[in-house]
mmCIF file of C-alpha atoms and ligand atoms in Angstrom:
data_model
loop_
_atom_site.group_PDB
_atom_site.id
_atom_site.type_symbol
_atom_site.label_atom_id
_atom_site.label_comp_id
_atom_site.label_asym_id
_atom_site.label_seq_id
_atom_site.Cartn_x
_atom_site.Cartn_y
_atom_site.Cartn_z
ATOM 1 C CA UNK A 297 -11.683 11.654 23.540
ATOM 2 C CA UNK A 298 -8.212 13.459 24.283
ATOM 3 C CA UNK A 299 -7.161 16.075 22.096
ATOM 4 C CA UNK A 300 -3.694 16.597 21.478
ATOM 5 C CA UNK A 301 -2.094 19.723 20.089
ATOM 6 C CA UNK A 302 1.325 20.368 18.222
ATOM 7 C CA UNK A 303 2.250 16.672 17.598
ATOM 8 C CA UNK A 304 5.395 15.830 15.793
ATOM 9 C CA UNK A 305 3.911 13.527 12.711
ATOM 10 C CA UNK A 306 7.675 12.196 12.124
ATOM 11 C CA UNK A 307 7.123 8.651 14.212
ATOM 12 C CA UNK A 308 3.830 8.202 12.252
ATOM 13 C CA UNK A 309 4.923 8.557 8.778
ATOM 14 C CA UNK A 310 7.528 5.777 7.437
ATOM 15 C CA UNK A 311 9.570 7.770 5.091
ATOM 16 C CA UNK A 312 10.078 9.783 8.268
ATOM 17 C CA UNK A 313 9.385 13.189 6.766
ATOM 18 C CA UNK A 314 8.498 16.321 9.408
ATOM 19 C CA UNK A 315 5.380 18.007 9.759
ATOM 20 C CA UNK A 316 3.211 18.832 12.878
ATOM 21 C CA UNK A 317 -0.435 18.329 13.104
ATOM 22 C CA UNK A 318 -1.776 21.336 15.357
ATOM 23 C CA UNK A 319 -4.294 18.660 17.010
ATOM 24 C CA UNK A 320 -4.463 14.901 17.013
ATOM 25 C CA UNK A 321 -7.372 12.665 18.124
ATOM 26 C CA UNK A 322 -6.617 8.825 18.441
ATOM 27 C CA UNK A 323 -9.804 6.940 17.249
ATOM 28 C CA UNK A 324 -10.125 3.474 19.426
ATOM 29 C CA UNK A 325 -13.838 3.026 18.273
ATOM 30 C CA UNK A 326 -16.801 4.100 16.768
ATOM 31 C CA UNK A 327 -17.547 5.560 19.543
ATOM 32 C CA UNK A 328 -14.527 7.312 19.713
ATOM 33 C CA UNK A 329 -15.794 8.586 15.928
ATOM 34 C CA UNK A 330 -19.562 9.934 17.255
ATOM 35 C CA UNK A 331 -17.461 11.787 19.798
ATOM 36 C CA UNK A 332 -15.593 13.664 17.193
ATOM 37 C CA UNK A 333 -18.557 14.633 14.886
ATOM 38 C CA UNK A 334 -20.998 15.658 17.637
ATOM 39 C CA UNK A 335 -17.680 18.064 19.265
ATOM 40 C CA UNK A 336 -18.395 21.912 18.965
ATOM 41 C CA UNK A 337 -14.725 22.583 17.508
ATOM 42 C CA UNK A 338 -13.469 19.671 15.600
ATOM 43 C CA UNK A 339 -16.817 17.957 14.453
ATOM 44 C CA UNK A 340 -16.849 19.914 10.896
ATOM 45 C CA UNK A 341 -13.321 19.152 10.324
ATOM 46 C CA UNK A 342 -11.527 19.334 8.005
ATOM 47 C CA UNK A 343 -10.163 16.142 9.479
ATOM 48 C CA UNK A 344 -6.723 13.874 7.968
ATOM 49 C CA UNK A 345 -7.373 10.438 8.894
ATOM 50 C CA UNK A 346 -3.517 8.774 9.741
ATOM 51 C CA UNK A 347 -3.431 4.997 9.787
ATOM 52 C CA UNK A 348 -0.095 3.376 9.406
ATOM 53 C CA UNK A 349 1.815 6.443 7.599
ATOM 54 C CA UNK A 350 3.533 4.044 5.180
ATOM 55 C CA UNK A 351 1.535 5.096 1.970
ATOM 56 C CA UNK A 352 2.086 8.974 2.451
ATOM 57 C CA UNK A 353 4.274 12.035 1.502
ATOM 58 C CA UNK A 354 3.763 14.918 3.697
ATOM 59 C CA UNK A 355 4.893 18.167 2.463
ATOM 60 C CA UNK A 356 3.573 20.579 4.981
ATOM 61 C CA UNK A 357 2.111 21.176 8.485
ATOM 62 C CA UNK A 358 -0.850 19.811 8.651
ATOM 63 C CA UNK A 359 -3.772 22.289 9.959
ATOM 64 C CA UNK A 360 -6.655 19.639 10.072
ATOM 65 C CA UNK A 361 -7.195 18.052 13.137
ATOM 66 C CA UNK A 362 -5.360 14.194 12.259
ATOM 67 C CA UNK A 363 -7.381 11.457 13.237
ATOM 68 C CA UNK A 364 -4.981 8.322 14.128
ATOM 69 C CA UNK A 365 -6.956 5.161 13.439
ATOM 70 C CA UNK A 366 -5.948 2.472 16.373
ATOM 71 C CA UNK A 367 -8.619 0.152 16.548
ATOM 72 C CA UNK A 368 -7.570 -2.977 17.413
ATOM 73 C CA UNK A 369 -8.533 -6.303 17.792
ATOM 74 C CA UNK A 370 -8.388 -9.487 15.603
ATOM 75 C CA UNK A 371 -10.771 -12.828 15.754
ATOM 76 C CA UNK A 372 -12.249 -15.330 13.404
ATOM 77 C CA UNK A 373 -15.830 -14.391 12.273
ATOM 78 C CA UNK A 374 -16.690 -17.817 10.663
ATOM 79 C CA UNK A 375 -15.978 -20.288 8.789
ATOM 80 C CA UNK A 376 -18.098 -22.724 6.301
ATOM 81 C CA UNK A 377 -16.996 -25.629 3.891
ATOM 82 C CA UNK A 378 -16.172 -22.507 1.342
ATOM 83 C CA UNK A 379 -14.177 -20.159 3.276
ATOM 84 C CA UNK A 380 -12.280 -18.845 7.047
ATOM 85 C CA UNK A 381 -13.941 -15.110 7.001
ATOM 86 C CA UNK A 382 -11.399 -13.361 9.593
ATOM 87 C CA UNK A 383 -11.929 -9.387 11.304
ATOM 88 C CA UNK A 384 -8.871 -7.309 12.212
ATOM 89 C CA UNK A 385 -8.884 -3.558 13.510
ATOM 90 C CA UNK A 386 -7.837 -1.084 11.229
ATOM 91 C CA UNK A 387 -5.041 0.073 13.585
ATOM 92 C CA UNK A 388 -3.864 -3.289 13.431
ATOM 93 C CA UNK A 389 -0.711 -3.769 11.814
ATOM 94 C CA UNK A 390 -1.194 -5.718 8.248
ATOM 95 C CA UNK A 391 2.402 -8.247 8.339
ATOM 96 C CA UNK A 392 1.375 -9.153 11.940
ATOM 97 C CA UNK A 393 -2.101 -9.968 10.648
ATOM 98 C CA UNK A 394 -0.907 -11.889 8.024
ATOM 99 C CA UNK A 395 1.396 -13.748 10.771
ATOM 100 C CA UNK A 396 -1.376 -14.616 12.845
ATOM 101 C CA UNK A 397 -3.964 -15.832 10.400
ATOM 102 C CA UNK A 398 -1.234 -18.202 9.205
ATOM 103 C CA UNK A 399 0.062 -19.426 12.554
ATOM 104 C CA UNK A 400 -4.037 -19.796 13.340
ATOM 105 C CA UNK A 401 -4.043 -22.425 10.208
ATOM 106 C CA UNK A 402 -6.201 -19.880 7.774
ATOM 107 C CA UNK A 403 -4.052 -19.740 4.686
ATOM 108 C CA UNK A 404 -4.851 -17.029 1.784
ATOM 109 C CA UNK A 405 -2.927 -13.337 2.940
ATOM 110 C CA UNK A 406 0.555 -14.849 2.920
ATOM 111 C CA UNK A 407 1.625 -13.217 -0.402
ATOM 112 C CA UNK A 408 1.288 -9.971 1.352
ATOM 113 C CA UNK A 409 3.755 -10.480 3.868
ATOM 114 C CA UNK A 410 5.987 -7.881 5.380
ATOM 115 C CA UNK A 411 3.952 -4.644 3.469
ATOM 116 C CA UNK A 412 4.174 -1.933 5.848
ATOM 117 C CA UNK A 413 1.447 -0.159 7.290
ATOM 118 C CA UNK A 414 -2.014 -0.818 9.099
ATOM 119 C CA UNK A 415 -4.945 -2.960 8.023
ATOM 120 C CA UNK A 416 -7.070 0.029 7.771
ATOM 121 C CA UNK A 417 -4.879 1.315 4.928
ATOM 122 C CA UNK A 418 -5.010 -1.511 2.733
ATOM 123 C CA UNK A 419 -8.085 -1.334 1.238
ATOM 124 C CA UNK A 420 -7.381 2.249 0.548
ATOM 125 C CA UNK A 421 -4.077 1.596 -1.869
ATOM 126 C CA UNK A 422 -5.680 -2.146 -2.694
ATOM 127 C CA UNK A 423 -2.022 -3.358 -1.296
ATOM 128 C CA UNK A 424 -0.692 -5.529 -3.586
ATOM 129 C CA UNK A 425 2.538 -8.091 -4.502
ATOM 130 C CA UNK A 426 3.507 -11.285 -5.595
ATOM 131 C CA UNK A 427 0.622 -11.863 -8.006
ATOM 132 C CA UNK A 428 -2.072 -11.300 -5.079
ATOM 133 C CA UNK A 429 -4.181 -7.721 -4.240
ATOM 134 C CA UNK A 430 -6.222 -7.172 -1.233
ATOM 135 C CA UNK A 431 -9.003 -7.125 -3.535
ATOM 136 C CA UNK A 432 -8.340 -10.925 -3.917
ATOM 137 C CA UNK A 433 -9.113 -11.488 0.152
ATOM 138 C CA UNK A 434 -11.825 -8.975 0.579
ATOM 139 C CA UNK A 435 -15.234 -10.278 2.335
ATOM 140 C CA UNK A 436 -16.078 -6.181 3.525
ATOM 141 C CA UNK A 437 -15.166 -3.139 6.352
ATOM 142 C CA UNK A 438 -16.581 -1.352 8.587
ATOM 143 C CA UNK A 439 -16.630 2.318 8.423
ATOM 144 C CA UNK A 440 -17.752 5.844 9.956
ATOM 145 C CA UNK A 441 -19.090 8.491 7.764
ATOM 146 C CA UNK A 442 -17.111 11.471 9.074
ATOM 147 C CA UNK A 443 -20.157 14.000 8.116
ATOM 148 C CA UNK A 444 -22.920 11.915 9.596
ATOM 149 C CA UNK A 445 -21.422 9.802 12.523
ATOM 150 C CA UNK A 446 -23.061 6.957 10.767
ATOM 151 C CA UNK A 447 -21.561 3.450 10.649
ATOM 152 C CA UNK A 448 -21.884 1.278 7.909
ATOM 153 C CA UNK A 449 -20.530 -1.872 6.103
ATOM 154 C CA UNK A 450 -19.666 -1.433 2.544
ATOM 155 C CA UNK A 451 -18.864 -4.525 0.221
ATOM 156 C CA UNK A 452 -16.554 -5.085 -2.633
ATOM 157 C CA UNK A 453 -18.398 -3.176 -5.619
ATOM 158 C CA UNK A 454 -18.508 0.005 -3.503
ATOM 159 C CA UNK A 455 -14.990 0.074 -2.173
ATOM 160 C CA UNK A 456 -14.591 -0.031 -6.524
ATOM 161 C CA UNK A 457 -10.370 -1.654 -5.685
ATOM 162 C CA UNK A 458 -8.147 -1.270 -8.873
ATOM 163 C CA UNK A 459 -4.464 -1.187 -9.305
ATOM 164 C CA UNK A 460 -3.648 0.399 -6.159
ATOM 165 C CA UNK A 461 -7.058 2.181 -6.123
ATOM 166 C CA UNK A 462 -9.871 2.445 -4.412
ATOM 167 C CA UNK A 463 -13.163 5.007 -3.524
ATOM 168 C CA UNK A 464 -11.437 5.722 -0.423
ATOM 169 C CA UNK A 465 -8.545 7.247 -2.727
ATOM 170 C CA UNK A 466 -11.621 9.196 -4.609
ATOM 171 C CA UNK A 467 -15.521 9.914 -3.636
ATOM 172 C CA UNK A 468 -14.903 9.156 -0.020
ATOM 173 C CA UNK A 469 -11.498 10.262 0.772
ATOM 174 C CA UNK A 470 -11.322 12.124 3.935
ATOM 175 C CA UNK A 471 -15.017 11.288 4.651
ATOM 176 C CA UNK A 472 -15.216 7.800 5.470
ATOM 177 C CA UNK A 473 -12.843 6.452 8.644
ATOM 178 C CA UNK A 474 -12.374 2.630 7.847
ATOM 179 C CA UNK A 475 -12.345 0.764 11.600
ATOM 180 C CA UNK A 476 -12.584 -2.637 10.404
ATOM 181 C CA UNK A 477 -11.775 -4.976 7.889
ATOM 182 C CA UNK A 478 -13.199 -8.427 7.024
ATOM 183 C CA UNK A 479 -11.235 -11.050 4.951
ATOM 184 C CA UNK A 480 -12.182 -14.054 2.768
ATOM 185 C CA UNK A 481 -9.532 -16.694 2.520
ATOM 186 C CA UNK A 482 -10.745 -19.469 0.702
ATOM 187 C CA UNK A 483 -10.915 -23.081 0.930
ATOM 188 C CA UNK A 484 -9.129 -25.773 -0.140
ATOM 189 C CA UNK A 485 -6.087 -23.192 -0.275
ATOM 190 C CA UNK A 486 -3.958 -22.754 -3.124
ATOM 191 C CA UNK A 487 -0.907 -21.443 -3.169
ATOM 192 C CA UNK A 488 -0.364 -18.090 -5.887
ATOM 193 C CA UNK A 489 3.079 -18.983 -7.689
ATOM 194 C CA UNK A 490 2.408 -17.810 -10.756
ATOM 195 C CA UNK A 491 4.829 -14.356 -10.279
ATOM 196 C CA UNK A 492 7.938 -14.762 -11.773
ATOM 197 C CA UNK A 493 10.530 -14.640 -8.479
ATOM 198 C CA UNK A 494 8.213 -17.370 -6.781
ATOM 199 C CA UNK A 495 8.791 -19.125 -9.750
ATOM 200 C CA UNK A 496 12.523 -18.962 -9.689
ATOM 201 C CA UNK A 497 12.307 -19.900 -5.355
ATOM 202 C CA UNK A 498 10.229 -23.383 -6.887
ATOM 203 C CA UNK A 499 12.883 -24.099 -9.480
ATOM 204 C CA UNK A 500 15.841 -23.263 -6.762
ATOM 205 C CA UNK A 501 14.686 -25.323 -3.986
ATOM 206 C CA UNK A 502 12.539 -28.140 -5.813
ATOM 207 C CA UNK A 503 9.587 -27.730 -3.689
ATOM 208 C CA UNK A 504 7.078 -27.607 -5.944
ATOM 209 C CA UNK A 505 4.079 -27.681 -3.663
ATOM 210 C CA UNK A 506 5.209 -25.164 -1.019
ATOM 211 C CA UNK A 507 2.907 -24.260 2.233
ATOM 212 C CA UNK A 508 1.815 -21.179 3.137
ATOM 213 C CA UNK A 509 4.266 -20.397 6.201
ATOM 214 C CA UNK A 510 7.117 -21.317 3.002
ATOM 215 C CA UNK A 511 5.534 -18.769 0.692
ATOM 216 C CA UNK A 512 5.511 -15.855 3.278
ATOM 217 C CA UNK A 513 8.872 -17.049 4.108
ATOM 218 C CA UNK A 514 10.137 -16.434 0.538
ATOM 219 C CA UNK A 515 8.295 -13.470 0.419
ATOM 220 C CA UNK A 516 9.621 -12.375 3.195
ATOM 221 C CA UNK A 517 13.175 -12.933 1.597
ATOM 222 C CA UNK A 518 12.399 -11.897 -1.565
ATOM 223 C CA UNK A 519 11.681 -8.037 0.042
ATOM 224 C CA UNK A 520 14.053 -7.942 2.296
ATOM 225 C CA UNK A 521 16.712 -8.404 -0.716
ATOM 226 C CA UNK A 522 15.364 -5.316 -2.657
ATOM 227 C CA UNK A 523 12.994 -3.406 -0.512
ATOM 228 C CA UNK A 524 14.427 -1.014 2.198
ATOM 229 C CA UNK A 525 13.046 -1.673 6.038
ATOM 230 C CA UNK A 526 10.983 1.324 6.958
ATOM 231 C CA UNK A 527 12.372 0.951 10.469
ATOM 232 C CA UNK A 528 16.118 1.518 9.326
ATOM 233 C CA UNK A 529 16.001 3.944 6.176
ATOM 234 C CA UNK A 530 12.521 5.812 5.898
ATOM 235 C CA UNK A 531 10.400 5.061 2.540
ATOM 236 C CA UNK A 532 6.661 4.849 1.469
ATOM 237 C CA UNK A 533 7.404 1.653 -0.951
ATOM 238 C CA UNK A 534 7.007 1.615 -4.523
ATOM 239 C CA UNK A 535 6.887 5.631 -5.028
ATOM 240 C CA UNK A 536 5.087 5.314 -8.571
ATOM 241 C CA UNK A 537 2.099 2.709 -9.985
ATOM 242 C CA UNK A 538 3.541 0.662 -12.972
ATOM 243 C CA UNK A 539 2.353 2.415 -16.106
ATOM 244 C CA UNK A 540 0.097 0.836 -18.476
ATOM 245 C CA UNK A 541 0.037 1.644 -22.384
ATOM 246 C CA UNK A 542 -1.568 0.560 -25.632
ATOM 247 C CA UNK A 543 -0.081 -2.037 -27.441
ATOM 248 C CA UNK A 544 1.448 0.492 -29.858
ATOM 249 C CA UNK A 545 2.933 2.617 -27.315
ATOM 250 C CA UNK A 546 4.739 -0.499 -26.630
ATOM 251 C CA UNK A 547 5.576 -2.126 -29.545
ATOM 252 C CA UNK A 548 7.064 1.671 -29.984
ATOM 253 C CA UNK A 549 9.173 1.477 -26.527
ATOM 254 C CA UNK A 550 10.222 -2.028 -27.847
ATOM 255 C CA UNK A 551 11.831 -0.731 -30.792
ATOM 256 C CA UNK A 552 13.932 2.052 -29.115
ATOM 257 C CA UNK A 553 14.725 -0.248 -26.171
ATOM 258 C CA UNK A 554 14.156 -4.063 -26.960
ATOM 259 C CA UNK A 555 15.038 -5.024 -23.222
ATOM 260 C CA UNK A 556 12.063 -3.134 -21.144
ATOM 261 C CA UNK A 557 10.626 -5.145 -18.747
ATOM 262 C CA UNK A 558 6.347 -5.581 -20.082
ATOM 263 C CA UNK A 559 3.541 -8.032 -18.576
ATOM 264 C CA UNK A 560 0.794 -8.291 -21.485
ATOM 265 C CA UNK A 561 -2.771 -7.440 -19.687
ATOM 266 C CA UNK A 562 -5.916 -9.445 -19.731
ATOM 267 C CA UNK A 563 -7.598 -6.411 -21.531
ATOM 268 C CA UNK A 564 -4.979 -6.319 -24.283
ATOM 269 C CA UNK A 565 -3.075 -3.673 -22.662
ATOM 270 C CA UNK A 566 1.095 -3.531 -21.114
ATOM 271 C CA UNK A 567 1.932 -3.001 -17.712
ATOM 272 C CA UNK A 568 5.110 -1.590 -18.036
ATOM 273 C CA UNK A 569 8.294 -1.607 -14.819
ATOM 274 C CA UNK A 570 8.291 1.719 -13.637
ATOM 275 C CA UNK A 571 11.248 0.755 -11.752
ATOM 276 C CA UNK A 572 12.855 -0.235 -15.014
ATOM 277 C CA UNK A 573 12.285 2.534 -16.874
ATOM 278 C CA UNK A 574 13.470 5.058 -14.156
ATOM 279 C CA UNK A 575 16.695 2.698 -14.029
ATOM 280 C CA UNK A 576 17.079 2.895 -17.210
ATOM 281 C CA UNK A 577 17.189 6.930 -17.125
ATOM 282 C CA UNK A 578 20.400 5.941 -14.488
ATOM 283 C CA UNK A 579 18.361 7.074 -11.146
ATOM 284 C CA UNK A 580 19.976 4.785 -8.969
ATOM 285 C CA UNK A 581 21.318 6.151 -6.250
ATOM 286 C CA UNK A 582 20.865 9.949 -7.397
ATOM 287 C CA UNK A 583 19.323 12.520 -4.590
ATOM 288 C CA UNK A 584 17.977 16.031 -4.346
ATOM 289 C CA UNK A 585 19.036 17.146 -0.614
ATOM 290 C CA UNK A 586 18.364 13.597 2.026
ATOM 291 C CA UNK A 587 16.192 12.120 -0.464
ATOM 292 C CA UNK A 588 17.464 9.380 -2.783
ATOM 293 C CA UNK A 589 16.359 6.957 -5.516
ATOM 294 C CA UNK A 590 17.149 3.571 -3.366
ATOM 295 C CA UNK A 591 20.025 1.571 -5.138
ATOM 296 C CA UNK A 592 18.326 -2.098 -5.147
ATOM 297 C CA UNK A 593 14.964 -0.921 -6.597
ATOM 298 C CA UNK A 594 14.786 2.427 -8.602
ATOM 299 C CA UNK A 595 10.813 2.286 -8.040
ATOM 300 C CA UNK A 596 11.443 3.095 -3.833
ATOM 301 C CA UNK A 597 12.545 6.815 -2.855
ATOM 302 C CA UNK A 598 14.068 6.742 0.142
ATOM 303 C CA UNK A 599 14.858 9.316 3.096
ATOM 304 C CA UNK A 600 18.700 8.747 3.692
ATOM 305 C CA UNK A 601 18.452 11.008 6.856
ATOM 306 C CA UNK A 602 17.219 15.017 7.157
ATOM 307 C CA UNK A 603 14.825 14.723 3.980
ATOM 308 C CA UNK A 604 12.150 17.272 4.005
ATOM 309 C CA UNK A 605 8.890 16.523 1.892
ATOM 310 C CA UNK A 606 9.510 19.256 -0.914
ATOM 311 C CA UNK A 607 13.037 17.347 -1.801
ATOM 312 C CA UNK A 608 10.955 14.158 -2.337
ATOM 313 C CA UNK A 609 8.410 15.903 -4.276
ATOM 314 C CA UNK A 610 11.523 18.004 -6.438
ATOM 315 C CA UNK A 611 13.531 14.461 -6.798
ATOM 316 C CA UNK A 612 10.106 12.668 -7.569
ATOM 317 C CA UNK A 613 9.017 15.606 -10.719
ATOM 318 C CA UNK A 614 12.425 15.101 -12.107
ATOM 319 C CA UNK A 615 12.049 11.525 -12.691
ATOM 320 C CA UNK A 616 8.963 11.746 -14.206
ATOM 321 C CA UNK A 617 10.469 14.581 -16.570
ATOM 322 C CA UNK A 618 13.257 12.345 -17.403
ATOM 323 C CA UNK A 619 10.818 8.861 -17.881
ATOM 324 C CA UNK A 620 8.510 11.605 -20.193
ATOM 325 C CA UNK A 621 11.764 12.882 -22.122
ATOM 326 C CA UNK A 622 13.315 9.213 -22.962
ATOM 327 C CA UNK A 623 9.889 7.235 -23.170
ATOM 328 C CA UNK A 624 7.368 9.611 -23.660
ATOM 329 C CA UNK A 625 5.307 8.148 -20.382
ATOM 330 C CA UNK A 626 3.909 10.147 -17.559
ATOM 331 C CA UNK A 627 4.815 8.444 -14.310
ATOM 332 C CA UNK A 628 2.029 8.820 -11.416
ATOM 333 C CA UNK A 629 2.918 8.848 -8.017
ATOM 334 C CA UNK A 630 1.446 5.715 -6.006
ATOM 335 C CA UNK A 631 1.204 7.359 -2.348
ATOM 336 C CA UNK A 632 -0.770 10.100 -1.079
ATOM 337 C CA UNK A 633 1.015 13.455 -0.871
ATOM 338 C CA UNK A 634 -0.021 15.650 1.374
HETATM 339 N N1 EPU B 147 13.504 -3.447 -12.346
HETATM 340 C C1 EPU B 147 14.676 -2.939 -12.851
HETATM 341 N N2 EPU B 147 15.322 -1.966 -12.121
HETATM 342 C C2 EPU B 147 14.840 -1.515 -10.944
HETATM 343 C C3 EPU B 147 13.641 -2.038 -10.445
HETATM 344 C C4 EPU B 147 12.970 -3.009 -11.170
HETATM 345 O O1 EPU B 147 15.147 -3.323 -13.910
HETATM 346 O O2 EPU B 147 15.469 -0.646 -10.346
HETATM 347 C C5 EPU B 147 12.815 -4.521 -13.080
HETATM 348 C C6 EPU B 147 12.963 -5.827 -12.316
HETATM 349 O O3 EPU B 147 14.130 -6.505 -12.656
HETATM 350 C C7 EPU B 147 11.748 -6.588 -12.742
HETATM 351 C C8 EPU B 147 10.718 -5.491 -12.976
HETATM 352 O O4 EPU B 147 11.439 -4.272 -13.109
HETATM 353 O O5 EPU B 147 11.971 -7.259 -13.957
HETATM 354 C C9 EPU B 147 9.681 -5.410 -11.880
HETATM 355 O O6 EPU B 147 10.307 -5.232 -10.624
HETATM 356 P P1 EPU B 147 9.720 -5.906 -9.283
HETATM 357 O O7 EPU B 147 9.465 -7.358 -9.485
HETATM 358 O O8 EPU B 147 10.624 -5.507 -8.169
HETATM 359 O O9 EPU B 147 8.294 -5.268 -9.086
HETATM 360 P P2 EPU B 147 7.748 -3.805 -9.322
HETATM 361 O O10 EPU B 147 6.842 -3.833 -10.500
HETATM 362 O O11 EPU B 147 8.861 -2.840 -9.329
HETATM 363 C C10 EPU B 147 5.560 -4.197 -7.921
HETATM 364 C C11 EPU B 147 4.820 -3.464 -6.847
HETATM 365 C C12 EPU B 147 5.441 -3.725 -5.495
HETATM 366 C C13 EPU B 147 5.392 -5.222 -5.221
HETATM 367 C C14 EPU B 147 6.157 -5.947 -6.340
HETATM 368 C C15 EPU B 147 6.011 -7.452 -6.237
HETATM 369 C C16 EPU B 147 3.836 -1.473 -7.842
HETATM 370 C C17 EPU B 147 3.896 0.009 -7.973
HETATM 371 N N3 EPU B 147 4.812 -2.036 -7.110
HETATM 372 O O12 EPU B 147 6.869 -3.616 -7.981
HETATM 373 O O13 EPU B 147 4.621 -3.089 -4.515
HETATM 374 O O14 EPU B 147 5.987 -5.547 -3.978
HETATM 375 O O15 EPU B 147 5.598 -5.578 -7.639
HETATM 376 O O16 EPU B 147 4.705 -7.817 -6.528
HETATM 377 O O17 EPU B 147 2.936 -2.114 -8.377
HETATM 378 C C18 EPU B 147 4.298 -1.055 -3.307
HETATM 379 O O18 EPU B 147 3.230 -0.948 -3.895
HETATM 380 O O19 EPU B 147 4.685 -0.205 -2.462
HETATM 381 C C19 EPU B 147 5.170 -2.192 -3.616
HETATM 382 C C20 EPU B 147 6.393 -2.323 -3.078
#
């Protein structure tokens, strides 16, 4: 296990934000884990556990020691009449997974192309788009219990996945160090169209029975047109969950401003746009120091160069004071900020 001390965190965090962890441990195994808890100095912790950086504000130093999850490895685990159950590492990166599963002939992940970050980090947020979550894939993961050094294998009811939830967000964050996940991808595929811009690629093109490899393709397209490329301008995605209200509250929001952009709930409740309703407060483009409110999608803040984590936070708590002020509706961040 090599410790290293005093490492830049800038490279491993995709809005690109600075901070220093004073030591950093890359994990490779579960090995690598036992090593850690059984060590004299680090063992206790407090421990940070890093995976791909793309679902995380940091706003400070950090002084735990940062544990950089790069397991690797992918490989089919099985497959029946019902289902192709496949295994990635969780330092794995999640669109090349996705690639691979589809250029392997296992359908199932390819809404979830081109999300940033690692495939140990998306059962954390429950990574979600185009009418899919993780939550719809998920067979189980493998995971270390920081405390104990145990490993264990924990199934869909315990991992609890909401919205862009999970217990890893809750009861066992910072305990439990994800190293693999398994994924169910059903049989006979079918393709998810049912969200709205997939809709409009059917109607444009005429294919009304697309592939897989076509989906991710339009995907693909679909972000690139709104969503910024960590690699180029620095960004954690979608910086706030879409906000759901009662009926009323709606109905309320309606009347003020018929145009706001709703998606009725199974449970009777609205999902309302965040990214409309900070548009519509005219944050487009707006910035506190090198952090801006990206102009194609008011839901992304982005790092146009130099941002520090305190402007993100100070640009972040004035949209939500300006959503509260016009609609009355408390925006909640959707990354981790540290
Ligand atoms: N809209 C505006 N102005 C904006 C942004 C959005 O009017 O500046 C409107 C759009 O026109 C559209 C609606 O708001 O009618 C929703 O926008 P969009 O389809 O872009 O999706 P979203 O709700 O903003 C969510 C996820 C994204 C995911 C997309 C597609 C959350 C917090 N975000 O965004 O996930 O890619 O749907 O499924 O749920 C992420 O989590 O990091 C992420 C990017």
């Amino acid at each position: 296990m090599q410790i290293e001390t005093g490492t830049s965190l800038k490279p491993y965090n995709s809005f690109g934000l600075p901070a220093v962890a004073q030591r950093l441990v890359r994990i490779t195994s579960d090995a690598d884990v036992r090593h850690l808890v059984d060590h004299p100095d680090l063992g206790r912790g407090p421990h940070f556990i890093l995976g791909g950086g793309s679902n995380i504000v940091l706003t400070r130093d950090l002084p735990a020691t940062v544990l950089k999850v790069e397991v690797m490895g992918k490989r089919l685990v099985s497959e029946d009449a019902s289902a192709w159950i496949v295994e990635a590492g969780a330092g794995e990166n999640w669109h090349e997974l996705v690639m691979w599963t589809l250029a392997q002939g296992w359908p199932g992940l390819e809404n979830l192309a081109l999300i940033p970050g690692s495939v140990g980090a998306a059962p954390v947020q429950n990574i979600g788009a185009y009418g899919l979550e993780l939550k719809d894939r998920f067979e189980s993961l493998d995971a270390v219990d920081l405390c104990t050094g145990r490993s264990v294998t924990l199934g869909p009811s315990v991992c609890a996945f909401a919205y862009r939830d999970s217990v890893f967000k809750h009861d066992l964050a910072g305990r439990s160090l994800i190293t693999r996940v398994r994924f169910r991808l059903p049989k006979p595929w079918a393709p998810v169209l049912g969200y709205l811009e997939l809709e409009r690629k059917v109607a444009e093109t005429g294919i009304t029975q697309p592939g897989a490899q076509l989906i991710a393709d339009w995907v693909i397209a679909i972000r690139r047109a709104k969503l910024p490329d960590p690699q180029v301008i620095g960004n954690a995605g979608s910086f706030f969950k879409n906000p759901v209200v009662t009926p009323e509250q709606c109905r309320d929001i309606i009347d003020r401003d018929p145009a706001v952009v709703h998606y009725p709930m199974p449970d009777g409740n609205v999902k309302l746009a965040a990214g409309w309703l900070i548009d519509a407060c005219g944050w487009k483009g707006k910035s506190v120091g090198g952090a801006s409110v990206y102009e194609r999608q008011a839901l992304v803040l982005v790092n146009r160069g130099g941002a520090t984590g305190s402007e993100v936070l100070t640009l972040a708590r004035a949209i939500q004071e300006s959503v509260y002020g016009r609609f009355g509706i408390r925006l909640e961040p959707e990354p981790v900020i540290v």
